[in-house]
CSV table of C-alpha atoms and ligand atoms in Angstrom, one decimal:
chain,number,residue,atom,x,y,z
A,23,UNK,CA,-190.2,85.0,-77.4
A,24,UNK,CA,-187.6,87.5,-78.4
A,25,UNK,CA,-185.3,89.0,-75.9
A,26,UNK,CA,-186.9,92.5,-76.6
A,27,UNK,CA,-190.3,91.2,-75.3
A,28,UNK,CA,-188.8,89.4,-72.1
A,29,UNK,CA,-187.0,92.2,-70.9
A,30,UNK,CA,-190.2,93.8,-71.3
A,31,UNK,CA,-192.2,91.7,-69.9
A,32,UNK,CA,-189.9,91.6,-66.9
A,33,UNK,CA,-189.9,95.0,-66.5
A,34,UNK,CA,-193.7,95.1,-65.9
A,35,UNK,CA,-193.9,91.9,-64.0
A,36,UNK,CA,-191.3,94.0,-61.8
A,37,UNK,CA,-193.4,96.8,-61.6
A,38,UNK,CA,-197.0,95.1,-61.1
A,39,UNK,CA,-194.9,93.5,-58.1
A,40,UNK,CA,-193.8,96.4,-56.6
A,41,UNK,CA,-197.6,97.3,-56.4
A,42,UNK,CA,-199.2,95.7,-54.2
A,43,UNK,CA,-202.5,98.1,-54.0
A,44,UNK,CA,-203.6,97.2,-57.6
A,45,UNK,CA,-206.9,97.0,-57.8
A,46,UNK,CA,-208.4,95.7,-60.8
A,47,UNK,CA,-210.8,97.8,-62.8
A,48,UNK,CA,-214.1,96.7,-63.5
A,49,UNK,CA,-213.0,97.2,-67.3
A,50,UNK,CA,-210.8,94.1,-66.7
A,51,UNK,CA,-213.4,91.8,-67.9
A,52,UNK,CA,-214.0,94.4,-70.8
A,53,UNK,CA,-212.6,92.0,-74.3
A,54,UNK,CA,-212.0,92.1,-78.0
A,55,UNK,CA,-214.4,89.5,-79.8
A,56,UNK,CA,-211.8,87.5,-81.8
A,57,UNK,CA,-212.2,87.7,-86.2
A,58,UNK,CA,-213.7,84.7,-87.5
A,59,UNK,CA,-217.3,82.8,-87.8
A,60,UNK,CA,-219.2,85.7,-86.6
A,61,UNK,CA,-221.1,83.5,-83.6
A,62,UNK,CA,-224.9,84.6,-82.2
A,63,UNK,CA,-224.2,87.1,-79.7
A,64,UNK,CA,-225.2,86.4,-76.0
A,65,UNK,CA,-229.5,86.9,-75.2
A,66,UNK,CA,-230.5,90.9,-75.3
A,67,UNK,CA,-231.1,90.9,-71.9
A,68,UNK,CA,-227.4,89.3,-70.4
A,69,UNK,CA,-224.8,91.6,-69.9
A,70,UNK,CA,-221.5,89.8,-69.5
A,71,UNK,CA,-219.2,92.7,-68.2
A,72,UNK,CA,-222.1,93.8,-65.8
A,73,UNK,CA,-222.7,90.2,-64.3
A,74,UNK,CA,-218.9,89.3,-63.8
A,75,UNK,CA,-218.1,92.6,-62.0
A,76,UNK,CA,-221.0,92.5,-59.8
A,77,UNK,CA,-220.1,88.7,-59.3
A,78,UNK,CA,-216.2,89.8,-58.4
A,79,UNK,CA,-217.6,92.4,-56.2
A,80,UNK,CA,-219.6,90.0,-54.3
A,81,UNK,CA,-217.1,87.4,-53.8
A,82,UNK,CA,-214.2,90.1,-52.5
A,83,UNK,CA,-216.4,91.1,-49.8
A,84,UNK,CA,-217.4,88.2,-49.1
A,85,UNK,CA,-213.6,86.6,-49.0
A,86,UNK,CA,-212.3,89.7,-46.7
A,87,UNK,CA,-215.4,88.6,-44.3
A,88,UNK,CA,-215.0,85.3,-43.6
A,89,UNK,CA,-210.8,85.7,-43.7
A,90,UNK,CA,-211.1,88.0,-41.0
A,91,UNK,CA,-211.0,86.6,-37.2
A,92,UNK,CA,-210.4,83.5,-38.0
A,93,UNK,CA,-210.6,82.1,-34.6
A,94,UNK,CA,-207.0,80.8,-33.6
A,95,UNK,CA,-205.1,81.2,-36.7
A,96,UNK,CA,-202.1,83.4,-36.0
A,97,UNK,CA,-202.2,86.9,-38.0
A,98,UNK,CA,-198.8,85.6,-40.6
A,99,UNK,CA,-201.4,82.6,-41.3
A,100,UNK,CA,-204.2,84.8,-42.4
A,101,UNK,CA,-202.4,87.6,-43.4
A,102,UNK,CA,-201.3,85.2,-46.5
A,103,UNK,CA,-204.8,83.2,-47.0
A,104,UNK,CA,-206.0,86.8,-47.8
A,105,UNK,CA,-202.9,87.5,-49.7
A,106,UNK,CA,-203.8,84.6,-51.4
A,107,UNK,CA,-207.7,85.3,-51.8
A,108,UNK,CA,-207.7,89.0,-52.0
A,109,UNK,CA,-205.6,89.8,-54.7
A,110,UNK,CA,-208.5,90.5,-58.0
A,111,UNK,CA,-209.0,87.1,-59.4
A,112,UNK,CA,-211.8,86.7,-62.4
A,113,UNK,CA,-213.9,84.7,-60.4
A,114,UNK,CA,-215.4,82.7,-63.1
A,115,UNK,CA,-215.6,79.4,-60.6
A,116,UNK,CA,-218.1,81.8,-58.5
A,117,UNK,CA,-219.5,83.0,-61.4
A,118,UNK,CA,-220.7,79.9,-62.8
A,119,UNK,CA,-222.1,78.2,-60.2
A,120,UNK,CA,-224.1,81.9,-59.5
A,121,UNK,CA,-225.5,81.6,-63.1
A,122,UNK,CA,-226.5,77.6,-63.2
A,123,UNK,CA,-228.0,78.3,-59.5
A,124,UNK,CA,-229.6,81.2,-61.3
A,125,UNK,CA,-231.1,78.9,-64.0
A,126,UNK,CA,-232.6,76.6,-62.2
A,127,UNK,CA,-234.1,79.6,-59.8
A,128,UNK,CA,-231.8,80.4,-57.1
A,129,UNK,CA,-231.1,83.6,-56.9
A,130,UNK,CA,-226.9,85.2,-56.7
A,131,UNK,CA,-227.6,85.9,-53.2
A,132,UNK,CA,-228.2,82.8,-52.0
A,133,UNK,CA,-226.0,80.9,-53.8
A,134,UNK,CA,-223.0,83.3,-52.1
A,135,UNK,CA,-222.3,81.1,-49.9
A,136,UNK,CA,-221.2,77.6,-52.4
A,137,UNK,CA,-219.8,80.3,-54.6
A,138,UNK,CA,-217.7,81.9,-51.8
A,139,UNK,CA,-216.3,77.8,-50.9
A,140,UNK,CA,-215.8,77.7,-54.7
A,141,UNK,CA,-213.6,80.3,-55.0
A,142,UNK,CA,-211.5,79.2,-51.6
A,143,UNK,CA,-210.7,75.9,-53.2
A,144,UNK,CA,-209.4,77.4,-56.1
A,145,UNK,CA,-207.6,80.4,-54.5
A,146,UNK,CA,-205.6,77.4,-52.4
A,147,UNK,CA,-205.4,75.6,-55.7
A,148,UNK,CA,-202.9,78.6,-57.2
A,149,UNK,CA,-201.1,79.6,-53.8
A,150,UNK,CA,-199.9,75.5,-54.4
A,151,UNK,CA,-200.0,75.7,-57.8
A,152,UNK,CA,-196.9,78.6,-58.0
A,153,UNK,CA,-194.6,77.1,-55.7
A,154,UNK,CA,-191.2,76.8,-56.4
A,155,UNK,CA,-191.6,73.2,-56.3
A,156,UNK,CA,-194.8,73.2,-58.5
A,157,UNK,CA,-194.3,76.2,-61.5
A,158,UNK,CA,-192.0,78.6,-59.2
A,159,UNK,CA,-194.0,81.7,-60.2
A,160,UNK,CA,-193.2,85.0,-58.4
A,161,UNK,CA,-196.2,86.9,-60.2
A,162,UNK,CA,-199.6,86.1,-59.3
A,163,UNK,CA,-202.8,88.5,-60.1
A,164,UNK,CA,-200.2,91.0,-60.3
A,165,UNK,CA,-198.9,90.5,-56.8
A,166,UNK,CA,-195.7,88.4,-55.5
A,167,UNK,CA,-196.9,85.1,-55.4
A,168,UNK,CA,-197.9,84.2,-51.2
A,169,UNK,CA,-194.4,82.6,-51.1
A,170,UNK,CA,-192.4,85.4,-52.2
A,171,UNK,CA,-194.7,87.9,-50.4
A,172,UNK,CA,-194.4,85.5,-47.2
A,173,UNK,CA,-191.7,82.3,-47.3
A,174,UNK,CA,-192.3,78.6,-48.3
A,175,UNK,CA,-193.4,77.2,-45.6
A,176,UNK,CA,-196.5,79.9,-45.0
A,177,UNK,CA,-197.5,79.5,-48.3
A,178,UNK,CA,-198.1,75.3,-48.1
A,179,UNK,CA,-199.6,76.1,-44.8
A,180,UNK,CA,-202.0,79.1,-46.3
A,181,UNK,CA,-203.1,76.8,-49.0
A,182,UNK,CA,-204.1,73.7,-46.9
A,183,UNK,CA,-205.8,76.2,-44.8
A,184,UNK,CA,-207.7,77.8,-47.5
A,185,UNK,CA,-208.9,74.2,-48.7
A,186,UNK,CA,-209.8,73.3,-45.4
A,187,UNK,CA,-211.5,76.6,-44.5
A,188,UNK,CA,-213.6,76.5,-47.7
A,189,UNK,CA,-215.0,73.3,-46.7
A,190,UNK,CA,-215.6,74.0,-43.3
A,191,UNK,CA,-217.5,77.3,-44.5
A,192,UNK,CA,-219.5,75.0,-46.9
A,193,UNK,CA,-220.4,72.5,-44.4
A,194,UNK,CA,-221.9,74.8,-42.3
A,195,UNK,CA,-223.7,77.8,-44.5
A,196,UNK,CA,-224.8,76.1,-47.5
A,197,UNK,CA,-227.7,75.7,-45.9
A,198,UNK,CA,-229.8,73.4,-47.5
A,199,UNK,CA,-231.3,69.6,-46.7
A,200,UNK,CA,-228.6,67.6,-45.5
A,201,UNK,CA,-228.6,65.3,-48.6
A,202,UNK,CA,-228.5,68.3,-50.8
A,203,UNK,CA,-225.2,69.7,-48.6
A,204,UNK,CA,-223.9,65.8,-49.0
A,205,UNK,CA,-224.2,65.8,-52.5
A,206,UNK,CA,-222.4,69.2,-53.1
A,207,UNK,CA,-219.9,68.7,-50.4
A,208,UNK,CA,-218.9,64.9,-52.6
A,209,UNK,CA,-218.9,66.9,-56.1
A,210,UNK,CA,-216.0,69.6,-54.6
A,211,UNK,CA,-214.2,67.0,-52.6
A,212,UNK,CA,-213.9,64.7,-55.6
A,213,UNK,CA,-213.1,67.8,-57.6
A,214,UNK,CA,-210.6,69.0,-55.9
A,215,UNK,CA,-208.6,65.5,-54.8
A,216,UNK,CA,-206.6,62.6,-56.7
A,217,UNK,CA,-209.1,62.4,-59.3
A,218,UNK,CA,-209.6,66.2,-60.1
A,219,UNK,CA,-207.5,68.7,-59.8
A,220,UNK,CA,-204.3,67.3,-57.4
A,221,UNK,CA,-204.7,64.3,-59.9
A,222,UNK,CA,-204.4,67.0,-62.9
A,223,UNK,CA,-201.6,68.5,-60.8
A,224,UNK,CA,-199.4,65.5,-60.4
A,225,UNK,CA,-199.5,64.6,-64.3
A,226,UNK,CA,-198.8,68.2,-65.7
A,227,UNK,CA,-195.7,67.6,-63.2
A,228,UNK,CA,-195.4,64.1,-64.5
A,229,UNK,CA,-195.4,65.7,-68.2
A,230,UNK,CA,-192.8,68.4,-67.7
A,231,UNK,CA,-190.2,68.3,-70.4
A,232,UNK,CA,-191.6,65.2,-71.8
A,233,UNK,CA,-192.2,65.6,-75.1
A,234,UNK,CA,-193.3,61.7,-75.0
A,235,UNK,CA,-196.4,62.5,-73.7
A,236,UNK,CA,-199.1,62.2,-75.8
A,237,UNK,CA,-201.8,64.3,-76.9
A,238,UNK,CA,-204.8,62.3,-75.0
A,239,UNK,CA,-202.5,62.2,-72.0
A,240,UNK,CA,-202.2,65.9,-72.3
A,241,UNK,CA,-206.1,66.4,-72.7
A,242,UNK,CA,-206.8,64.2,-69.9
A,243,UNK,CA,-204.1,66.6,-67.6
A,244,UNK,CA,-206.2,69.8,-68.2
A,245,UNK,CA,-209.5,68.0,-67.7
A,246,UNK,CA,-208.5,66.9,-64.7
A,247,UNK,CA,-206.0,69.7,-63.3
A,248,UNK,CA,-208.7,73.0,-64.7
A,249,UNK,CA,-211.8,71.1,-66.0
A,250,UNK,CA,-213.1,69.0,-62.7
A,251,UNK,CA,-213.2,72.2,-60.9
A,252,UNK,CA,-215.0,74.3,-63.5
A,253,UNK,CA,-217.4,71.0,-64.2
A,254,UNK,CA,-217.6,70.8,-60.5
A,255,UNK,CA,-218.6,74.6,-60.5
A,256,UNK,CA,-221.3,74.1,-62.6
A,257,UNK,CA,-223.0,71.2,-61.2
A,258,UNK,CA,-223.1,72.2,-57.8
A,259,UNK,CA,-225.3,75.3,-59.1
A,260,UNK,CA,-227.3,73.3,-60.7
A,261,UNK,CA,-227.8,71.3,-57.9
A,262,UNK,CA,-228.5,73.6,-55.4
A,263,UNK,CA,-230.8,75.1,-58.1
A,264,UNK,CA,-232.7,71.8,-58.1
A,265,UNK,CA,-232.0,71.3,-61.5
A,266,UNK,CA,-233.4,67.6,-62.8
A,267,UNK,CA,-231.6,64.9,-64.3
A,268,UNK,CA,-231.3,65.4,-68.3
A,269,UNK,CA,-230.4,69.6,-67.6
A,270,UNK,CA,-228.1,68.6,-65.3
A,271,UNK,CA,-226.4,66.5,-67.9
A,272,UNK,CA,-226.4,68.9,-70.4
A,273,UNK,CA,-224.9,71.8,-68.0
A,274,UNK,CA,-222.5,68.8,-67.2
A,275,UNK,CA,-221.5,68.3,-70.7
A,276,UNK,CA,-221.2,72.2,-71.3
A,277,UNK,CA,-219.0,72.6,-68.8
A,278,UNK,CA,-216.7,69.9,-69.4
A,279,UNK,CA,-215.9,71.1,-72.8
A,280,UNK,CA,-216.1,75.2,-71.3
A,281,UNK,CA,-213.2,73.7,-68.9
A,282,UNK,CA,-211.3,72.6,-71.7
A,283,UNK,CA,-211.8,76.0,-73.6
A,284,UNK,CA,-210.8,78.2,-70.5
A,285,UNK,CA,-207.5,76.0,-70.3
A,286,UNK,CA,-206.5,76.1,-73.7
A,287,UNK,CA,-207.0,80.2,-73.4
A,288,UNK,CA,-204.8,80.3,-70.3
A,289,UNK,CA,-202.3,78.4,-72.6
A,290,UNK,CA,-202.4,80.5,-75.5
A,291,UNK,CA,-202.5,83.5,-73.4
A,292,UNK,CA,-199.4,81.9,-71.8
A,293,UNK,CA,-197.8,82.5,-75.4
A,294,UNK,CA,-199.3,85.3,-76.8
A,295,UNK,CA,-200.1,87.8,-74.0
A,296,UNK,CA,-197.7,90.3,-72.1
A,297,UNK,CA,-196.6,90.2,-67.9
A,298,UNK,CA,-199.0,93.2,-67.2
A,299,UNK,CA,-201.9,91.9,-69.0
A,300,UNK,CA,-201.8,88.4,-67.7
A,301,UNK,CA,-201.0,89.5,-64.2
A,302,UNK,CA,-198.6,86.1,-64.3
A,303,UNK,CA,-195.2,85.9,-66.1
A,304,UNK,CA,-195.7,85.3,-69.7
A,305,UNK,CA,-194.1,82.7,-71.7
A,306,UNK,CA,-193.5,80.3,-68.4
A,307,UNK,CA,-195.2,77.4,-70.0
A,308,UNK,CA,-192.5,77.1,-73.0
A,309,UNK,CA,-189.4,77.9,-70.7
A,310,UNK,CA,-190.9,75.1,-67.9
A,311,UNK,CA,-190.9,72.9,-70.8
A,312,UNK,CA,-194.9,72.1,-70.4
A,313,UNK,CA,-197.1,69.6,-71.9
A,314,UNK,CA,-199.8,72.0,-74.0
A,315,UNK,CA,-201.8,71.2,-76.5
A,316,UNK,CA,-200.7,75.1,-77.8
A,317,UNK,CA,-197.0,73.6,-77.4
A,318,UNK,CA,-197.8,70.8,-79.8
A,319,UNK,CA,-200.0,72.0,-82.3
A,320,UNK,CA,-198.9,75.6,-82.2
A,321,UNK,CA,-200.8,78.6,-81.6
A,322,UNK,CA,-202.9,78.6,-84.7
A,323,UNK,CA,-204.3,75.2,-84.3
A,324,UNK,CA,-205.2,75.3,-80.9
A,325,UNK,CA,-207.0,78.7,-81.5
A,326,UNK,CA,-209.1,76.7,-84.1
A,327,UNK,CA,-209.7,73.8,-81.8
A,328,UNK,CA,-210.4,76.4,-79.4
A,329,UNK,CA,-212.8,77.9,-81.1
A,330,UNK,CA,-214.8,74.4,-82.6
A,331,UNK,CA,-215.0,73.7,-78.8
A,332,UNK,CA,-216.8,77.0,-78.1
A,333,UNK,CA,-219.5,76.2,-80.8
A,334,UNK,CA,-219.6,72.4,-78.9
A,335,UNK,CA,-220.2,73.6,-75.2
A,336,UNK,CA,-222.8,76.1,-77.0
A,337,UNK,CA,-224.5,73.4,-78.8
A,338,UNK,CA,-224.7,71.2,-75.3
A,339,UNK,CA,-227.4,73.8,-74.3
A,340,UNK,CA,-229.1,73.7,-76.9
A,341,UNK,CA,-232.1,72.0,-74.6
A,342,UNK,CA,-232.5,75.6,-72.7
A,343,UNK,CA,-233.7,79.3,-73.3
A,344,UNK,CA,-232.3,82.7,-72.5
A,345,UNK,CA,-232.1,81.4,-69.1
A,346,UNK,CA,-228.8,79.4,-70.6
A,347,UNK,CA,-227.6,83.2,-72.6
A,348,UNK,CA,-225.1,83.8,-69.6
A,349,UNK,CA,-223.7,80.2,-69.8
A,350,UNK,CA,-223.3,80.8,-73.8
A,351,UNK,CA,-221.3,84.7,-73.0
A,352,UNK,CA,-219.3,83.5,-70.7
A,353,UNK,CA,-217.8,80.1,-72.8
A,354,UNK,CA,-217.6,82.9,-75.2
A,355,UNK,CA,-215.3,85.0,-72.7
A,356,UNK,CA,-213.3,82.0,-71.8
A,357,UNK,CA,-211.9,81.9,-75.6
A,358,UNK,CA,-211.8,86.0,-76.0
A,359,UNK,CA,-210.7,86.6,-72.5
A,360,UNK,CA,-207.5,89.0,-72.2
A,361,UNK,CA,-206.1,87.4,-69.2
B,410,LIG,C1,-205.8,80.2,-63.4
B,410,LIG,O1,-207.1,80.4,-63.2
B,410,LIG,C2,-205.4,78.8,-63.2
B,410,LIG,C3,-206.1,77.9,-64.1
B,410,LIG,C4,-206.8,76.9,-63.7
B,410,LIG,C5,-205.9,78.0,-65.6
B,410,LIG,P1,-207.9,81.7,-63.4
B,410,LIG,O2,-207.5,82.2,-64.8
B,410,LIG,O3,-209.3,81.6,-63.1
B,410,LIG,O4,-207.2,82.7,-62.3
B,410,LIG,P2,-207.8,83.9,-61.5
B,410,LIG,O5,-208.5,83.3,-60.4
B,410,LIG,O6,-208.6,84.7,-62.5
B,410,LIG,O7,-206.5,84.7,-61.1
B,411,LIG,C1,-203.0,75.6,-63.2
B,411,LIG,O1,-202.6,75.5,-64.5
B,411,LIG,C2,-204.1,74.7,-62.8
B,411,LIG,C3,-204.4,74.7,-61.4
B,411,LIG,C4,-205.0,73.8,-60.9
B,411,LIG,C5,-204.0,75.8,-60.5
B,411,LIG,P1,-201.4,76.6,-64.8
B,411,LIG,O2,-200.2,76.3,-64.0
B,411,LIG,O3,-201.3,76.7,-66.3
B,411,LIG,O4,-202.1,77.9,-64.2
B,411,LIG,P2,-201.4,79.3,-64.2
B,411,LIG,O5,-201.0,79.6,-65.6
B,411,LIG,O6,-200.2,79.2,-63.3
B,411,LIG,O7,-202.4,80.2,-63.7
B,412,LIG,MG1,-199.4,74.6,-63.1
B,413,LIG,MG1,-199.0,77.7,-63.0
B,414,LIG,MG1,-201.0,78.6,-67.3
C-alpha cells in the first residue's frame, strides 16, 4: 500500500473514531455487482437490501433489549458488551439463520430469538478477536475497538460475558422441544469452541508470519475461525425450521463453501478497500504478516477462486425453489460486499 493511501486511510480511521454516534445507513448493504460471468440474478420476489436492513433493524433492538438490566453486572461491564454489540454490524450470522428458518417455514419473528444468540457469540468473537494480543485493532464498525473505548481487562471480561450471556439467552427463549433446544444449543457450542472458531483463532495466531504454512493449513484456519459459525448459522435455522435430512445437508454444504466465500471477501477487502469503508483499518492483514489465501495467490486469483466458490455454494441448492433465492443473493453479497 503506498504511503499516500495509509495516511489516508489513517486519517479516516481517525475520524470514524472520533465518531462514536455513526449510525450506519440502510444504504450500507447497497453493492456494486462485480464484471465478469454475468450470474442469474436473485428470484423476482427477494429483495436483498430490503431483507438485510429489516434483519439489522431487528437484531439492534433486540441486542439494546436484552443488554439492558442485566441483573448484577456492574454498568462499566455492560456499558462495553453494548459497545461491543451496538455498534452497526452486517448481521449476516442473524440473517441466515432468519432465511433457512424461513425456508423451512418459520417465520423472522420467531426465529429472533436463535438469531439474537447468533449474533452475541459472534459480537464476543470480535471484541476478542481485536485485542492487542489477538490482531491489536483500534477500529471496529467504525468505533474504537471495546479495549481502546474501555481498557484490556473490560474488554476480555465483556467478551466472556457476551458468549456466556448469548447462551444463557438461548437456553431459555428458544423455545422449542427440549431435544430441538439440545440440538441447537450442541451445533453453537461446538461452533464456537476448540473445534470452530477459538480452534480457527489459535491457528491464524499459529500462522502469523509463517510463510511455511501451507495452503490447506490456511483453508482449514478460515473454515474453522469464520466458516463453523456461518455453517453453524445455517443449520440451526434449518433446524428449528424442521428442515429433514438431505435439505439439511445441502444447506450444510452451501454454507460451508458461503463461509469460505465471506472470508476470502473480508481478506480481499482487507487489501483492496479504504479505513472508512471497511469500518476496520485497512491493510492489517499484510502488515500482521497473515496467513491468506489473497496473501499467497494474490488478489486476482483469489477473486477468481472466489468467484468459482460462489457458483459452488449456488449449485449446492440446486435441490430447492425460490424459497432458496435469498440464500443464492446473499452468497452473492458475500463476494460483492463493500465491507
Ligand atoms: C468480521 O465479520 C469477522 C469475520 C469473521 C471475517 P463481519 O464482517 O460479519 O463483521 P460485522 O459483524 O459486519 O462487523
Ligand atoms: C476474524 O478474522 C475471525 C473471527 C473469528 C472474529 P479477521 O481477524 O480477519 O476479522 P477482522 O478482519 O478483524 O474483522
Ligand atoms: Mg483475526
Ligand atoms: Mg481481526
Ligand atoms: Mg480480516
Amino acid at each position: 500500500m503506498s504511503k499516500k493511501k495509509k495516511d489516508k486511510d489513517k486519517k479516516a480511521g481517525k475520524a470514524a473514531a472520533r465518531d462514536l454516534e455513526i449510525v450506519r445507513p440502510a444504504q450500507r448493504w447497497d453493492f456494486a455487482v462485480p464484471d465478469g460471468p454475468p450470474s442469474p440474478p436473485p428470484g423476482p420476489t427477494f429483495n436483498l437490501n430490503a431483507e438485510l436492513t429489516d434483519c439489522a433493524n431487528a437484531i439492534q433492538l433486540g441486542l439494546a433489549s436484552l443488554l439492558s438490566d442485566i441483573p448484577g453486572a456492574s454498568e462499566r461491564l455492560t456499558d462495553a458488551m453494548r459497545h461491543g454489540a451496538l455498534n452497526g454490524g452486517k448481521r449476516i450470522r442473524p440473517f441466515l439463520v432468519r432465511l433457512t428458518a424461513q425456508m423451512f417455514g418459520e417465520s423472522p419473528l420467531r426465529s429472533r430469538a436463535l438469531q439474537l444468540g447468533v449474533e452475541l457469540i459472534h459480537c464476543y468473537s470480535l471484541i476478542h478477536d481485536d485485542l492487542p494480543a489477538m490482531d491489536n485493532d483500534d477500529l471496529r464498525r467504525g468505533r474504537p475497538t471495546v479495549h481502546k473505548a474501555y481498557d484490556e481487562a473490560t474488554a476480555i471480561l465483556a467478551g466472556d460475558a457476551l458468549l456466556a450471556h448469548a447462551f444463557h439467552w438461548l437456553a431459555t427463549r428458544i423455545g422449542f422441544s427440549a431435544e430441538t433446544n439440545n440440538r441447537i444449543l450442541g451445533e453453537l457450542a461446538e461452533a464456537a469452541g476448540p473445534s470452530g472458531m477459538v480452534g480457527g483463532q489459535m491457528r491464524d495466531m499459529e500462522a502469523e508470519a509463517n510463510e511455511e504454512t501451507s495452503l490447506d493449513d490456511i483453508a482449514l484456519m478460515m473454515n474453522l475461525k469464520t466458516g463453523r459459525l456461518i455453517r453453524a448459522s445455517v443449520r440451526v435455522g434449518a433446524i428449528y425450521g424442521g428442515a429433514d435430512d438431505e435439505s439439511l445437508e445441502a444447506v450444510t454444504r452451501y454454507a460451508e463453501i458461503a463461509g469460505a466465500v465471506f472470508q476470502m471477501a473480508d481478506d480481499l477487502l482487507d487489501f483492496t478497500a479504504d479505513t472508512a469503508t471497511l469500518g476496520k483499518t485497512a491493510g492489517k492483514d499484510e502488515a500482521a504478516g497473515k496467513q491468506t489465501l489473497v496473501s499467497r495467490l494474490g488478489v486476482k486469483t483469489a477473486q477468481k477462486r472466489m468467484d468459482e466458490l460462489v457458483e459452488q455454494a449456488i449449485a449446492a441448492l440446486s435441490r430447492f425453489g425460490p424459497e432458496a433465492d435469498g440464500l443464492r443473493a446473499t452468497v452473492r453479497y458475500f463476494a460483492a460486499r463493500p465491507n
